[in-house]
Short mmCIF file of N, CA and C in Angstrom, two decimals:
data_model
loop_
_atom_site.label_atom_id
_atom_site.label_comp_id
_atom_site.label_asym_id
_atom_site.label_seq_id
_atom_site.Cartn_x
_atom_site.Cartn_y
_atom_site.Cartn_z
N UNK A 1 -9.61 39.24 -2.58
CA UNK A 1 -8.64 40.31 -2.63
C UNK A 1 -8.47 40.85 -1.21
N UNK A 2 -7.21 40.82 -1.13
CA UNK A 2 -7.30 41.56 0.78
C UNK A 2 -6.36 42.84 0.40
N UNK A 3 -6.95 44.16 1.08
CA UNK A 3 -5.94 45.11 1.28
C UNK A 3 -4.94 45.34 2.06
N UNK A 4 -4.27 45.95 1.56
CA UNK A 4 -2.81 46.02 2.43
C UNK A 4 -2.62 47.66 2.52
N UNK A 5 -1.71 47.89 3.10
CA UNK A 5 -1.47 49.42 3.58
C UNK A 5 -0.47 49.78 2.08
N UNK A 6 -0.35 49.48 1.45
CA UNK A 6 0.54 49.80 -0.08
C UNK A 6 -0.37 49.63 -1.71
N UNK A 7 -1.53 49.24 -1.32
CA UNK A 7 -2.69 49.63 -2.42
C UNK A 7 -3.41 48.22 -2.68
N UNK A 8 -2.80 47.16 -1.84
CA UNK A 8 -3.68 46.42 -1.69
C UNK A 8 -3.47 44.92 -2.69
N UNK A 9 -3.99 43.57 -2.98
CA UNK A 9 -3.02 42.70 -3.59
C UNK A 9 -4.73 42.07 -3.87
N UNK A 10 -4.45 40.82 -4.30
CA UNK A 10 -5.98 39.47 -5.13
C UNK A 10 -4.38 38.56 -5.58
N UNK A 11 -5.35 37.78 -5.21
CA UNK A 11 -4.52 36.17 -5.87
C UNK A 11 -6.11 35.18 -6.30
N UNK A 12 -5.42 34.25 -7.34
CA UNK A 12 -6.80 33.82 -7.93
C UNK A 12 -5.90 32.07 -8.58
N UNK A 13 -6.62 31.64 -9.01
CA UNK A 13 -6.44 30.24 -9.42
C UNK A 13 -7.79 29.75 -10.11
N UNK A 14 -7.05 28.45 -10.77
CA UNK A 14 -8.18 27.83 -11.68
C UNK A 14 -8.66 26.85 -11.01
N UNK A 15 -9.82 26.17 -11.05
CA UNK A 15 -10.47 25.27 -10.71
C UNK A 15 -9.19 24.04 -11.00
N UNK A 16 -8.89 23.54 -10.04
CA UNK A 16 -7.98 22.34 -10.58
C UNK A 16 -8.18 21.72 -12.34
N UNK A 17 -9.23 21.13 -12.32
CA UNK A 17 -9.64 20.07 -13.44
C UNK A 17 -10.46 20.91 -14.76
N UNK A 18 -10.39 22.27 -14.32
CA UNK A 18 -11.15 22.69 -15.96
C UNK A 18 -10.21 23.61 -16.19
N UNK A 19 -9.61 24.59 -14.47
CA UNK A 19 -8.58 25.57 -15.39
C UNK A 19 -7.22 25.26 -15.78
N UNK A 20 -7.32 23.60 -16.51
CA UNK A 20 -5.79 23.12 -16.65
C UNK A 20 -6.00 24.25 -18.42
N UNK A 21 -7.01 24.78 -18.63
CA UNK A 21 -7.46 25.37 -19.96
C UNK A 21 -7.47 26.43 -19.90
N UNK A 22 -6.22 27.20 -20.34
CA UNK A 22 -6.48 28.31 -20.63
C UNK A 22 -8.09 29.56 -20.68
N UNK A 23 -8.31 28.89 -21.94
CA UNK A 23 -9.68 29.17 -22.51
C UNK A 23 -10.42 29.29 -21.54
N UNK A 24 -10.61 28.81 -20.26
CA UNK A 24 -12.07 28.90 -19.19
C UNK A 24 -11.42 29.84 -18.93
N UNK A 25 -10.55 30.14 -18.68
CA UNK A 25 -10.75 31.48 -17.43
C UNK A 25 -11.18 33.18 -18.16
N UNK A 26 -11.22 32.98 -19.46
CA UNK A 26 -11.99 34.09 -20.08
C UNK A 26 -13.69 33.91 -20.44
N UNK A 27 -14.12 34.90 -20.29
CA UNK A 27 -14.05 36.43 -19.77
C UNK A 27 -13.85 36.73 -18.37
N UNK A 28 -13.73 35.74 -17.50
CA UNK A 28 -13.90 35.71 -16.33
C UNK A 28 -12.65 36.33 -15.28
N UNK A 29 -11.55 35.88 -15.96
CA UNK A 29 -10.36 36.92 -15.20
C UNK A 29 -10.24 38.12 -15.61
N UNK A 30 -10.25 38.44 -16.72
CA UNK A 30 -10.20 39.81 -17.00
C UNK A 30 -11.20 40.46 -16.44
N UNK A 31 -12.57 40.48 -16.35
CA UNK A 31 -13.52 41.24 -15.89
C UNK A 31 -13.12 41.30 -13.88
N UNK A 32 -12.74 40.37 -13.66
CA UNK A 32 -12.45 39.87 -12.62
C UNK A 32 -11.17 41.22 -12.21
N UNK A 33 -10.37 41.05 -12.90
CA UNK A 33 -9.04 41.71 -12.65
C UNK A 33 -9.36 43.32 -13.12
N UNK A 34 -10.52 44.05 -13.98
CA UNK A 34 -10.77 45.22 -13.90
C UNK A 34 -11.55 45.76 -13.16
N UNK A 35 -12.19 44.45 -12.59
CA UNK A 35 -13.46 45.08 -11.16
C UNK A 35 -12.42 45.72 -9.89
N UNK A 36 -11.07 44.74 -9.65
CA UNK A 36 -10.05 44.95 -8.77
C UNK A 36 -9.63 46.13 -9.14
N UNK A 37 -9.02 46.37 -9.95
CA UNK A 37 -7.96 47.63 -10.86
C UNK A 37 -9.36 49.16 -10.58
N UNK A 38 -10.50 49.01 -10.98
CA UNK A 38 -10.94 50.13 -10.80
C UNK A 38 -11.25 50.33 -9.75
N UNK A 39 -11.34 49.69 -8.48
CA UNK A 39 -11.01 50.17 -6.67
C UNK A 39 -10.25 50.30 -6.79
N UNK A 40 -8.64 49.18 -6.35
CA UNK A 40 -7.91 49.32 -6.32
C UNK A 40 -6.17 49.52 -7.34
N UNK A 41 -6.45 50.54 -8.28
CA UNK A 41 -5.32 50.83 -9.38
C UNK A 41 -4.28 50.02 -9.14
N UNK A 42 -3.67 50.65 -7.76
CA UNK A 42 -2.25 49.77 -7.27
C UNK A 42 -2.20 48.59 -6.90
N UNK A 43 -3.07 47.53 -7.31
CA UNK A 43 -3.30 46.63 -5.96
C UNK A 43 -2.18 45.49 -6.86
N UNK A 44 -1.51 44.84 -6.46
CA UNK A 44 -0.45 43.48 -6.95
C UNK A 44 -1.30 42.56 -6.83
N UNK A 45 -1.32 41.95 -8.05
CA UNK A 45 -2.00 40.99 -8.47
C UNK A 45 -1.20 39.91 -8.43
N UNK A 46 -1.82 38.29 -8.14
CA UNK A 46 -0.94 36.90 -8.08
C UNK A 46 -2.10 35.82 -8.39
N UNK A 47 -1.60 34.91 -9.28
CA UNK A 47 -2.00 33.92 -10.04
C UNK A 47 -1.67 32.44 -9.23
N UNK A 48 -2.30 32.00 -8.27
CA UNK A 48 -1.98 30.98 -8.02
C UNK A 48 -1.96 29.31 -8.91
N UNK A 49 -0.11 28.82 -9.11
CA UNK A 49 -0.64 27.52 -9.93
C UNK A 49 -0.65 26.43 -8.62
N UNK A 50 -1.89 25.46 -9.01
CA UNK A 50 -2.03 24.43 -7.89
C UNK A 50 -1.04 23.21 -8.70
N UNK A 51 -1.65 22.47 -8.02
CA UNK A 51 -0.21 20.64 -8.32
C UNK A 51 -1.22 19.60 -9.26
N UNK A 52 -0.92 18.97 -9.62
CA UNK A 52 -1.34 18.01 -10.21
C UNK A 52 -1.80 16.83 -9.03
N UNK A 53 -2.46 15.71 -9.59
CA UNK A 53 -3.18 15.01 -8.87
C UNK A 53 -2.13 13.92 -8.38
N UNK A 54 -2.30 12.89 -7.04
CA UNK A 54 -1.41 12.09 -6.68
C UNK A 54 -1.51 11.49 -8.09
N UNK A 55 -0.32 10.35 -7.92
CA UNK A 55 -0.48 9.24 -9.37
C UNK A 55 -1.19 8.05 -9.06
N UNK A 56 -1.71 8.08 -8.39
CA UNK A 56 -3.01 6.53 -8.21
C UNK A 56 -4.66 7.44 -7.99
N UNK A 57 -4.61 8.83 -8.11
CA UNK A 57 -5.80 9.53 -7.56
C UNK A 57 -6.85 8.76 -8.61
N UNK A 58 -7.91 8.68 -7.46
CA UNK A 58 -9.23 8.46 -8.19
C UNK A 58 -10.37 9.05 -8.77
N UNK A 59 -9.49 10.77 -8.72
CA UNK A 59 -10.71 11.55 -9.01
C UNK A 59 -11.17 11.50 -10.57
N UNK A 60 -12.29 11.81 -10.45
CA UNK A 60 -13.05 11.37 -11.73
C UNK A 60 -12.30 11.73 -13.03
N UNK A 61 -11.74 12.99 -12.84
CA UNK A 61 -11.09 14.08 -13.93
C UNK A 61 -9.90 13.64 -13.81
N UNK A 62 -9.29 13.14 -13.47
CA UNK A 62 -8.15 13.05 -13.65
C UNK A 62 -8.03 11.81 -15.02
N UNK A 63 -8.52 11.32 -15.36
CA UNK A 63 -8.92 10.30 -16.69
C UNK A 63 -8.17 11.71 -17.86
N UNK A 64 -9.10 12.86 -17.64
CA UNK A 64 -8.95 13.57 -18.99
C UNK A 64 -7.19 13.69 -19.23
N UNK A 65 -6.54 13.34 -18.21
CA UNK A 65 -5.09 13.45 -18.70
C UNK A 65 -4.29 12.63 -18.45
N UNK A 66 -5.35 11.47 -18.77
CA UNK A 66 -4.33 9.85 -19.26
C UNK A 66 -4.02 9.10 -17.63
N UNK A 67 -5.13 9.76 -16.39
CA UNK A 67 -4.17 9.39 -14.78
C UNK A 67 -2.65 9.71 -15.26
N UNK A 68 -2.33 10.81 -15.74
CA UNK A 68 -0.93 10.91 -15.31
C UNK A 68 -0.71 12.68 -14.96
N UNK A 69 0.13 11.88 -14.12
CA UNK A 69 0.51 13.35 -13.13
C UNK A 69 1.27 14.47 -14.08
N UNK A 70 2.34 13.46 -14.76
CA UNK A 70 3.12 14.64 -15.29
C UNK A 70 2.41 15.28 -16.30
N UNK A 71 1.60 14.57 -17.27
CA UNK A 71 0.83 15.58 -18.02
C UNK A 71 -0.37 16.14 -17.83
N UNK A 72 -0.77 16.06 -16.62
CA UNK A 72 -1.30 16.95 -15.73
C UNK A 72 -0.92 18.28 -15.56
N UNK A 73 0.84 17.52 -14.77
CA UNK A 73 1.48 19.13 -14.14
C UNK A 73 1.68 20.27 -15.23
N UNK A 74 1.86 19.63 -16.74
CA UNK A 74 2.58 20.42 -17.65
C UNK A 74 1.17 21.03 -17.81
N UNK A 75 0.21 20.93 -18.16
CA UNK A 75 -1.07 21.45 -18.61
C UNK A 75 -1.18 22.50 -17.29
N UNK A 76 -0.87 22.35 -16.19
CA UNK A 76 -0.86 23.34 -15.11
C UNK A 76 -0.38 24.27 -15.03
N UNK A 77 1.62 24.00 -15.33
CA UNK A 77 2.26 24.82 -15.70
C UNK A 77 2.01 25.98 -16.82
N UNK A 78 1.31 25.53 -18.14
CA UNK A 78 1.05 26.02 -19.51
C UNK A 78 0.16 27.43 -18.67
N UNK A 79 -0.70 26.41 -18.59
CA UNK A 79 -2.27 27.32 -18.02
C UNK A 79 -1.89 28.48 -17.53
N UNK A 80 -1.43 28.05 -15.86
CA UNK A 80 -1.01 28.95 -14.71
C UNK A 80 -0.42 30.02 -15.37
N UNK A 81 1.03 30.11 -16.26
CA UNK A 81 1.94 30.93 -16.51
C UNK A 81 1.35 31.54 -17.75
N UNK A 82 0.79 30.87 -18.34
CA UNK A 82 -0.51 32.19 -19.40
C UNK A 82 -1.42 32.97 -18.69
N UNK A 83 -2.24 32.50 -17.59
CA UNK A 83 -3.13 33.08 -17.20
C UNK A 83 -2.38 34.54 -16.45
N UNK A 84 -1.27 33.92 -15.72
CA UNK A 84 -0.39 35.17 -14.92
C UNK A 84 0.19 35.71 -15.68
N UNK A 85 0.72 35.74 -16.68
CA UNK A 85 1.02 36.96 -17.72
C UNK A 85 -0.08 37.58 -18.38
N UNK A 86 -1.00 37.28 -18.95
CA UNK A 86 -2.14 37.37 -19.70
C UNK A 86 -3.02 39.15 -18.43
N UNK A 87 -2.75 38.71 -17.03
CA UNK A 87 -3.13 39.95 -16.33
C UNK A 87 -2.48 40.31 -15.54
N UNK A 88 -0.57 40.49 -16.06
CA UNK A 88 -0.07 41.11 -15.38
C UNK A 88 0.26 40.56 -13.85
N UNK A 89 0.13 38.94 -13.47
CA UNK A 89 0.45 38.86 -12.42
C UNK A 89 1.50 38.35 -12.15
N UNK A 90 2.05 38.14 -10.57
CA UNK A 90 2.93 37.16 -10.14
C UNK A 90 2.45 35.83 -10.26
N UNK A 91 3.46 34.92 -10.38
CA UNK A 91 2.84 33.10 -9.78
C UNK A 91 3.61 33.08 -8.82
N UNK A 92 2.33 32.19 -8.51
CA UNK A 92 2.98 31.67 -6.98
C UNK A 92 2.73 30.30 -7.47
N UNK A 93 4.14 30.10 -7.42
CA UNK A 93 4.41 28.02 -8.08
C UNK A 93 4.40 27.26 -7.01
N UNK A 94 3.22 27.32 -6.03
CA UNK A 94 2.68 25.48 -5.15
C UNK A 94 3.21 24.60 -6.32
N UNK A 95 2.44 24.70 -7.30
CA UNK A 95 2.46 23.23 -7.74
C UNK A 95 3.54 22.76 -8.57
N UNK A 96 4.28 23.88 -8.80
CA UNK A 96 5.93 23.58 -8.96
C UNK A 96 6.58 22.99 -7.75
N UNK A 97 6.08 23.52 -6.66
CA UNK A 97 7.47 22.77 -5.78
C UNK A 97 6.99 21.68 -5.09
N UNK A 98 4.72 21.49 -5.55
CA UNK A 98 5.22 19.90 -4.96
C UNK A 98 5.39 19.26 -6.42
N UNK A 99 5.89 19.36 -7.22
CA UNK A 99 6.08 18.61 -8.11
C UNK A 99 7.54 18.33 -8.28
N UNK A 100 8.47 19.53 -7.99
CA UNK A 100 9.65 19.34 -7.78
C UNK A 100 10.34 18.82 -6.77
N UNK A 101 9.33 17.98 -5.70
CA UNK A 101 9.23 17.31 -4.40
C UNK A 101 9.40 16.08 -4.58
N UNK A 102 8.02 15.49 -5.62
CA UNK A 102 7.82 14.48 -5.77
C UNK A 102 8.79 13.80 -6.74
N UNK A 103 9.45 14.26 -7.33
CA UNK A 103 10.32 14.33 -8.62
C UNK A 103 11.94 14.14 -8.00
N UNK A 104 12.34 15.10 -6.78
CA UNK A 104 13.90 15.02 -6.39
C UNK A 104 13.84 14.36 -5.15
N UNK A 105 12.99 14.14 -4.07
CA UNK A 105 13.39 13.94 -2.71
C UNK A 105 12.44 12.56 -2.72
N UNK A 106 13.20 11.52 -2.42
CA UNK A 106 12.84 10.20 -2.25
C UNK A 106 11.97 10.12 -1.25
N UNK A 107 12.17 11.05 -0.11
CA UNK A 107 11.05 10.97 0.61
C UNK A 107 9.55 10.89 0.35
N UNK A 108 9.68 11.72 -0.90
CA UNK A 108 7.80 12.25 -1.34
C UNK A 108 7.82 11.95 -2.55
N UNK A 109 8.47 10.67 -2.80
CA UNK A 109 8.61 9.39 -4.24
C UNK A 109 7.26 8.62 -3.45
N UNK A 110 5.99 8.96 -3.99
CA UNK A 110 5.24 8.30 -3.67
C UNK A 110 5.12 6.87 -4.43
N UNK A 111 5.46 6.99 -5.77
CA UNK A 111 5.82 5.47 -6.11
C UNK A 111 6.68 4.31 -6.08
N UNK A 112 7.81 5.13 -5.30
CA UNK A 112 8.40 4.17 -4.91
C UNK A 112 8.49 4.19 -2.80
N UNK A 113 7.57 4.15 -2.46
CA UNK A 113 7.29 4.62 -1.10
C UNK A 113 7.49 5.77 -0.26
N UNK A 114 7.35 6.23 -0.82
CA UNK A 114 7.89 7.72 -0.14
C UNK A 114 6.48 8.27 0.47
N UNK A 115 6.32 9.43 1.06
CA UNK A 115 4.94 10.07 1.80
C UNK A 115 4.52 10.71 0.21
N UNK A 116 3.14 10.71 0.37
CA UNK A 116 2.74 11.22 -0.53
C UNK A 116 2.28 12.56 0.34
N UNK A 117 1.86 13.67 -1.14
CA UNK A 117 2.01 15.03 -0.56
C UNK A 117 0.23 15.48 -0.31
N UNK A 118 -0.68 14.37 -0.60
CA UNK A 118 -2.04 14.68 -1.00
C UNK A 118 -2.59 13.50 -0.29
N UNK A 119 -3.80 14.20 0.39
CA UNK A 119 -4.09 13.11 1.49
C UNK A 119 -5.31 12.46 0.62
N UNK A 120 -5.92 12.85 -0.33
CA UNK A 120 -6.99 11.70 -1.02
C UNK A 120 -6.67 11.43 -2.18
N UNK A 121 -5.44 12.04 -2.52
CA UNK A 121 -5.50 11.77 -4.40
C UNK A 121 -5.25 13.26 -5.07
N UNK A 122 -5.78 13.80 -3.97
CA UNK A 122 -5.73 15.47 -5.19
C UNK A 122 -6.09 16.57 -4.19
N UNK A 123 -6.43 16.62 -2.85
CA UNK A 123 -6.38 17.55 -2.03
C UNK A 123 -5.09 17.56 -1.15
N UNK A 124 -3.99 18.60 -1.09
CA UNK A 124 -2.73 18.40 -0.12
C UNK A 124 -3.12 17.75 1.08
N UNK A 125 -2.23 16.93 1.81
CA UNK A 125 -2.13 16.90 3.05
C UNK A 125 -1.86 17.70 3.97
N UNK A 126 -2.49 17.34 5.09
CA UNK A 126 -2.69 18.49 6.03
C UNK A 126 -0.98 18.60 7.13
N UNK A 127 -0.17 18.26 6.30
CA UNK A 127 1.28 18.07 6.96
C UNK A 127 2.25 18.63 6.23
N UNK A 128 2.79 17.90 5.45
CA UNK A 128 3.98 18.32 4.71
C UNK A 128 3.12 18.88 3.11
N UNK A 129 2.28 18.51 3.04
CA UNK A 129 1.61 19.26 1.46
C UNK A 129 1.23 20.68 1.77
N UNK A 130 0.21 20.88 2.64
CA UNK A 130 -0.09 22.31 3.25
C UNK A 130 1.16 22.73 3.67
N UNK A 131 2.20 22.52 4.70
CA UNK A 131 3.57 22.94 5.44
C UNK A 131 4.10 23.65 3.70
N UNK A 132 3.57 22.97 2.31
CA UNK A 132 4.94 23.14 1.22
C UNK A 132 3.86 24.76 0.90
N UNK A 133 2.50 24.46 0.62
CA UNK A 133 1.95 25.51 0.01
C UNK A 133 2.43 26.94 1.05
N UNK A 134 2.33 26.40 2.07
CA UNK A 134 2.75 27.92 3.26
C UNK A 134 3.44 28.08 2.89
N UNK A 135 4.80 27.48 2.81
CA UNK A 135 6.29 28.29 2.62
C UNK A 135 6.31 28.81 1.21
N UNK A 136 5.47 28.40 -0.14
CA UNK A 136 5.74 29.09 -0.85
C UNK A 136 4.88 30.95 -0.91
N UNK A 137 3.68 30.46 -0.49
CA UNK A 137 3.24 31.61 -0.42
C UNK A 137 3.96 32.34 0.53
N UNK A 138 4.82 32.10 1.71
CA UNK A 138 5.41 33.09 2.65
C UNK A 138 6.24 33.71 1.98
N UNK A 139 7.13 33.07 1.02
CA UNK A 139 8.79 32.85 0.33
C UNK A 139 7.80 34.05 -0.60
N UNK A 140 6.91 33.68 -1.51
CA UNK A 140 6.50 34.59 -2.27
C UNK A 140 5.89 36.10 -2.50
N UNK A 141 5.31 36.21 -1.29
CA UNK A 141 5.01 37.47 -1.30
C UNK A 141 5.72 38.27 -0.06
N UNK A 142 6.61 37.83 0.85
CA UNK A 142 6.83 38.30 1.27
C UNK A 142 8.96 38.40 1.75
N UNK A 143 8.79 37.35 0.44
CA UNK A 143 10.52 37.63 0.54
C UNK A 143 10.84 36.51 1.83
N UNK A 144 10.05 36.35 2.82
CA UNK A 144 10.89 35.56 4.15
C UNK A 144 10.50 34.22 4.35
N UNK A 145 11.37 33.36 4.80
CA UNK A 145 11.09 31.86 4.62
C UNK A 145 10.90 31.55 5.71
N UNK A 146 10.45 30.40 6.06
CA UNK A 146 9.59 30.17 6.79
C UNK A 146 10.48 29.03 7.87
N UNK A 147 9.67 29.15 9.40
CA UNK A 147 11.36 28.80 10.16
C UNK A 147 10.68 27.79 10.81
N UNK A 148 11.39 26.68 9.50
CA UNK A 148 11.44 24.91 10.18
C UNK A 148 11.12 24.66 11.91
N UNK A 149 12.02 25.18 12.52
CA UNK A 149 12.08 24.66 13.99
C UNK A 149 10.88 24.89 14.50
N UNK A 150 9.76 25.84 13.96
CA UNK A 150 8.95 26.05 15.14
C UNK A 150 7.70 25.23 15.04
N UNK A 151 7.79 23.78 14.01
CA UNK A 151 7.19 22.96 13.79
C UNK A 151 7.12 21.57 14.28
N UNK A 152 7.24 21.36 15.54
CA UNK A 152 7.94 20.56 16.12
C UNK A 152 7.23 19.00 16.42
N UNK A 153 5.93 18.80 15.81
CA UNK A 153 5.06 18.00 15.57
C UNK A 153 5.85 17.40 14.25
N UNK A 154 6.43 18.17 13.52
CA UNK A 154 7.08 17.54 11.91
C UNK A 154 8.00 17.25 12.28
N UNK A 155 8.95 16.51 11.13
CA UNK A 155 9.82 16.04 10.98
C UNK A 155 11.11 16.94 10.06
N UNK A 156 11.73 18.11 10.90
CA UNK A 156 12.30 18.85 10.87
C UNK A 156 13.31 18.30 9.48
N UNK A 157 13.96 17.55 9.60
CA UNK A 157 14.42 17.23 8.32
C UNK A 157 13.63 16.93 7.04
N UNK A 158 13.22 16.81 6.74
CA UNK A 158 11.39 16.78 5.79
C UNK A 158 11.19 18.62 5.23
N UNK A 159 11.01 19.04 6.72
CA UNK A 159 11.12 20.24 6.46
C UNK A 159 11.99 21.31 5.50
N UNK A 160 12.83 20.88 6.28
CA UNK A 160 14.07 21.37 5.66
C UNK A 160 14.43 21.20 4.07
N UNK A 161 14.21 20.33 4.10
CA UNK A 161 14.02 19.25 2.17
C UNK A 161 13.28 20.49 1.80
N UNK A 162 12.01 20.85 2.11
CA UNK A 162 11.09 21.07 1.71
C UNK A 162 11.66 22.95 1.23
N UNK A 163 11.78 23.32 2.25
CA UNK A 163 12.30 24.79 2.59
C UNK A 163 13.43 24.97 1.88
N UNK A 164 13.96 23.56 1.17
CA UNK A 164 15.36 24.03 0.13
C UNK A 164 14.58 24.05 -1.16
N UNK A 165 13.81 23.44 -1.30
CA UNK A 165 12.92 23.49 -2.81
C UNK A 165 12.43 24.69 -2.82
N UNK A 166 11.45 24.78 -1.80
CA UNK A 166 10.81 26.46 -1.86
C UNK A 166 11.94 27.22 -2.05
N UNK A 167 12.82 27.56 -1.59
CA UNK A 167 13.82 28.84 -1.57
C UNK A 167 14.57 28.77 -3.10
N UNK A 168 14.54 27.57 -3.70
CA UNK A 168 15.42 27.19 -4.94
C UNK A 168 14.72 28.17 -5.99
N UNK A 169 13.05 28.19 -5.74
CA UNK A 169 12.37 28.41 -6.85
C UNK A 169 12.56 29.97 -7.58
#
């Protein structure tokens, strides 16, 4: 939880591979979210949803949902958007927009060659996967998007792709 000069904010998330379940995150967010509330009353609360796993990932857990991404992402989606209503929070949809990445922009069609957005299978890459999680968290809590050009190691058009998904959401 970090404070801010307006009463202060917490963002939280599930363990990738157990909090695709509702069910784990009790008792644990709620107690979690009244330890916050009785310091800080005002503080804005946010529910981070993460992404689903590449589609060739080898992580062990990823079996429990058939190696497939998309019914992965949906179990993410379910989760995430119960858990953030359930205590009153915002989402912050990462794993909506790399999913809505991998899904519209041929570029980050990892099955049909495109860059993939996860550098082992299920942790983002430290390029355009991290570059997507920044802009949503910027886009999200703070209303302002995040300015392509001053990335000049990337591939500014990539970017840009990227910065139209975030802003769509």
């Amino acid at each position: 939880c970090q404070e801010t000069d307006d009463g202060g904010g917490g963002s939280y998330e599930g363990k990738a591979t157990i909090g695709l379940h509702p069910e784990t995150y009790e008792p644990y967010l709620s107690s979690l979210v009244s330890v916050i509330k009785a310091a800080q009353p005002d503080a804005k609360l946010f529910f981070h949803q993460t992404w689903a796993y590449e589609l060739d990932s080898s992580h062990s857990d990823f079996v429990r949902y058939g190696n497939n991404q998309a019914a992965m992402f949906d179990c993410i989606k379910k989760a995430s958007e119960k858990a953030a209503e359930s205590i009153g929070a915002g989402l912050i949809p990462t794993g909506k927009a790399i999913q809505i990445l991998r899904e519209t922009v041929p570029d980050f069609d990892y099955k049909n060659g495109g860059l993939s957005l996860c550098r082992d299978g299920f942790h983002l890459s430290l390029d355009y996967g991290r570059f997507t999680a920044a802009a949503v968290w910027l886009y999200f809590l703070s209303g302002k998007q995040i300015k392509t050009e001053e990335f000049g190691d990337f591939d500014t058009l990539l970017l840009r792709k990227i910065t139209d998904v975030v802003n769509r959401l």
